[in-house]
Tab-separated table of C-alpha atoms in Angstrom:
chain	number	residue	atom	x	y	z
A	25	UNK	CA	-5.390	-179.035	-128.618
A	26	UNK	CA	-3.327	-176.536	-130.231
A	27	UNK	CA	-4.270	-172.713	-131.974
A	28	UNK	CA	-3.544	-174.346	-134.740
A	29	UNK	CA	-6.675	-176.714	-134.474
A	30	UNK	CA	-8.940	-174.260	-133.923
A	31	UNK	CA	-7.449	-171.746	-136.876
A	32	UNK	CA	-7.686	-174.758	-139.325
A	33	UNK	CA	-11.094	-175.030	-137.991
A	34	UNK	CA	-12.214	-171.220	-138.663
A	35	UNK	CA	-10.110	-171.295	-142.233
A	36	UNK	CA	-11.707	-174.491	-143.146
A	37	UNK	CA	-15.281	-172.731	-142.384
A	38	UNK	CA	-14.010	-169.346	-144.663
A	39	UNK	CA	-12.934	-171.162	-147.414
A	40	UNK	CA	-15.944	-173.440	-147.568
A	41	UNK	CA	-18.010	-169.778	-147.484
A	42	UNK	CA	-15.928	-168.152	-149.986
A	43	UNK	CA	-15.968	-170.692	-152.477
A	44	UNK	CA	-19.710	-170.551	-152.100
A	45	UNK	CA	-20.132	-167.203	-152.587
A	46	UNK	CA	-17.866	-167.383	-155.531
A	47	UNK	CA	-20.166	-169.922	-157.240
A	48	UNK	CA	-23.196	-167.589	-156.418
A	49	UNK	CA	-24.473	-169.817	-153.262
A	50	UNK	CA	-23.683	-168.370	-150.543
A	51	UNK	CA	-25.520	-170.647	-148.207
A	52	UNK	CA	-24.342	-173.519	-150.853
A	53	UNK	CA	-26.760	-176.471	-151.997
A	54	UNK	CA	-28.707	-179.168	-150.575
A	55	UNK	CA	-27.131	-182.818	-150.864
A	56	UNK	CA	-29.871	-184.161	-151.729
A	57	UNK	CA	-31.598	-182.173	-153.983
A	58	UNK	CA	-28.802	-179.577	-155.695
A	59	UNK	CA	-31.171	-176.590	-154.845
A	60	UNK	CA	-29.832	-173.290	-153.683
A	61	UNK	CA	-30.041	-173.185	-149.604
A	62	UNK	CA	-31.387	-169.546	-148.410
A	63	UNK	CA	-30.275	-167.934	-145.179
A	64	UNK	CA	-33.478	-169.495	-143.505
A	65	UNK	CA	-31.963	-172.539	-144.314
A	66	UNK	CA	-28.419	-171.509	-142.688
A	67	UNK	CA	-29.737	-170.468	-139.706
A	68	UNK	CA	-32.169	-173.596	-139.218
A	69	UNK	CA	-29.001	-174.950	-137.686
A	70	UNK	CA	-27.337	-172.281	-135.532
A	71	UNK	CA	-27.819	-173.515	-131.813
A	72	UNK	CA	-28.602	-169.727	-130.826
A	73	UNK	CA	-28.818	-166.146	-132.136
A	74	UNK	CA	-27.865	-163.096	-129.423
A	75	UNK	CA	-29.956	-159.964	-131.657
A	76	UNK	CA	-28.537	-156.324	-130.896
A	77	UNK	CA	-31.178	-154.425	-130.984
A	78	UNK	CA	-30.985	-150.414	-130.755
A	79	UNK	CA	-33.565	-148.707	-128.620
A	80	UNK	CA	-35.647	-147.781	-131.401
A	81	UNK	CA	-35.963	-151.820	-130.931
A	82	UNK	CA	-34.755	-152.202	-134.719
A	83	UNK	CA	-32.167	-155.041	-135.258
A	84	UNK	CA	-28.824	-153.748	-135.265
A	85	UNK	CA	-26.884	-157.055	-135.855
A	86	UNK	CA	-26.459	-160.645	-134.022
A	87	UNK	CA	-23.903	-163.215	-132.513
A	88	UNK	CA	-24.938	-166.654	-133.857
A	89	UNK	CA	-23.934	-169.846	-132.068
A	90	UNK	CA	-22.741	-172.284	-134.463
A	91	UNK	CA	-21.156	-174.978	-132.922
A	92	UNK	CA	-20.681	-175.862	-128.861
A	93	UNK	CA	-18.409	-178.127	-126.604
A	94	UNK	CA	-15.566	-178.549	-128.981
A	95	UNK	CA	-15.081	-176.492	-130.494
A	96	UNK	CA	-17.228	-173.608	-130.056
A	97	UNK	CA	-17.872	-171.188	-132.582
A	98	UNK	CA	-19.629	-167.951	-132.914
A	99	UNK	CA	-20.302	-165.682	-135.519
A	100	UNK	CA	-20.856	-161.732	-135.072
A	101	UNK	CA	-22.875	-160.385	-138.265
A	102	UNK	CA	-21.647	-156.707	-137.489
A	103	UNK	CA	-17.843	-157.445	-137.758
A	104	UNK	CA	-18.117	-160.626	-140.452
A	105	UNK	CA	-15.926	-162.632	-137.975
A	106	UNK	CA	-15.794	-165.862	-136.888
A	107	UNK	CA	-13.997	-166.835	-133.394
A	108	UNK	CA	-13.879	-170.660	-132.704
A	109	UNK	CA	-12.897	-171.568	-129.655
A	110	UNK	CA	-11.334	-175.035	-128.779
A	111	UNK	CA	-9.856	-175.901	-125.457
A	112	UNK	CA	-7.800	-172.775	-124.286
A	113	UNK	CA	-6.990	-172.037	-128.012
A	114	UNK	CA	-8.984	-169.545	-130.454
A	115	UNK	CA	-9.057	-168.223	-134.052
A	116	UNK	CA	-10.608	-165.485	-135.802
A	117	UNK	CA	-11.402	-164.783	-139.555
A	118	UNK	CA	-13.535	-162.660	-141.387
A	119	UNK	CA	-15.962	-163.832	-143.641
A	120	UNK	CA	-16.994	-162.246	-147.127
A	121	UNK	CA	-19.467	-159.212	-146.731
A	122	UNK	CA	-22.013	-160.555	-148.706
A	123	UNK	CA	-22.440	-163.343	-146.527
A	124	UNK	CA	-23.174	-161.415	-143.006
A	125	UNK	CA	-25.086	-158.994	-145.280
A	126	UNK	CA	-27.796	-161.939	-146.443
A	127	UNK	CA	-27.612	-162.776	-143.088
A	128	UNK	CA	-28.497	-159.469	-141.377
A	129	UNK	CA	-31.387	-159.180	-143.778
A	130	UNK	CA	-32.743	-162.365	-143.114
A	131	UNK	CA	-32.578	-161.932	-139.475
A	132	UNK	CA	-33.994	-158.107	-139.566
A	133	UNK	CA	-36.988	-159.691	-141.258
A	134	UNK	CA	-36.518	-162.746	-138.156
A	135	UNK	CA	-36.595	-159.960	-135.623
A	136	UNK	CA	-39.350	-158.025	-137.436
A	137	UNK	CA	-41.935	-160.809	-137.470
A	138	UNK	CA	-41.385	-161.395	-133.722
């Protein structure tokens, strides 16, 4: 495994973002039925979600756990970065505002309802 795995890994994941953010989907569309996916949708799959909470216990941010065991791959929704990590190699890019922002709204409301 080389860096360059796992930063044609994290690029692969930003473009894939960014070009569905440019089309006005940022969570992009459902194979099988061509509707819009929300952030509920996006975070169906993330194996875990780390909230920062501040101690007024309102949701400051999170760390979401998209992919484990090769590589691994976590996003923080405060910094709009992802870090994969493969092997003893890592990457880091940031991902488009509007993104993390959808995201930190959705998971407010997440954290809210608890």
């Amino acid at each position: 495994m080389t860096e360059t795995l796992a930063h044609d890994y994290a690029q692969d994941i930003r473009e894939r973002i960014a070009l569905d953010v440019e089309a006005g989907t940022p969570f992009g569309l459902n194979p099988d039925t061509g509707e819009e996916l929300s952030a509920y949708d996006y975070l169906e799959d993330v194996l875990d979600i780390e909230y920062r909470i501040g101690s007024d216990r309102m949701y400051r941010s999170a760390r979401l756990l998209l992919g484990w065991g090769g590589p691994n791959v976590w996003l923080d929704t405060q910094t709009g970065i992802l870090s994969v990590y493969w092997g003893s190699d890592s990457a880091e890019v940031s991902l488009p505002d509007s993104f993390t922002d959808y995201l930190n709204e959705t998971l407010d409301e997440l954290w809210r309802m608890n």
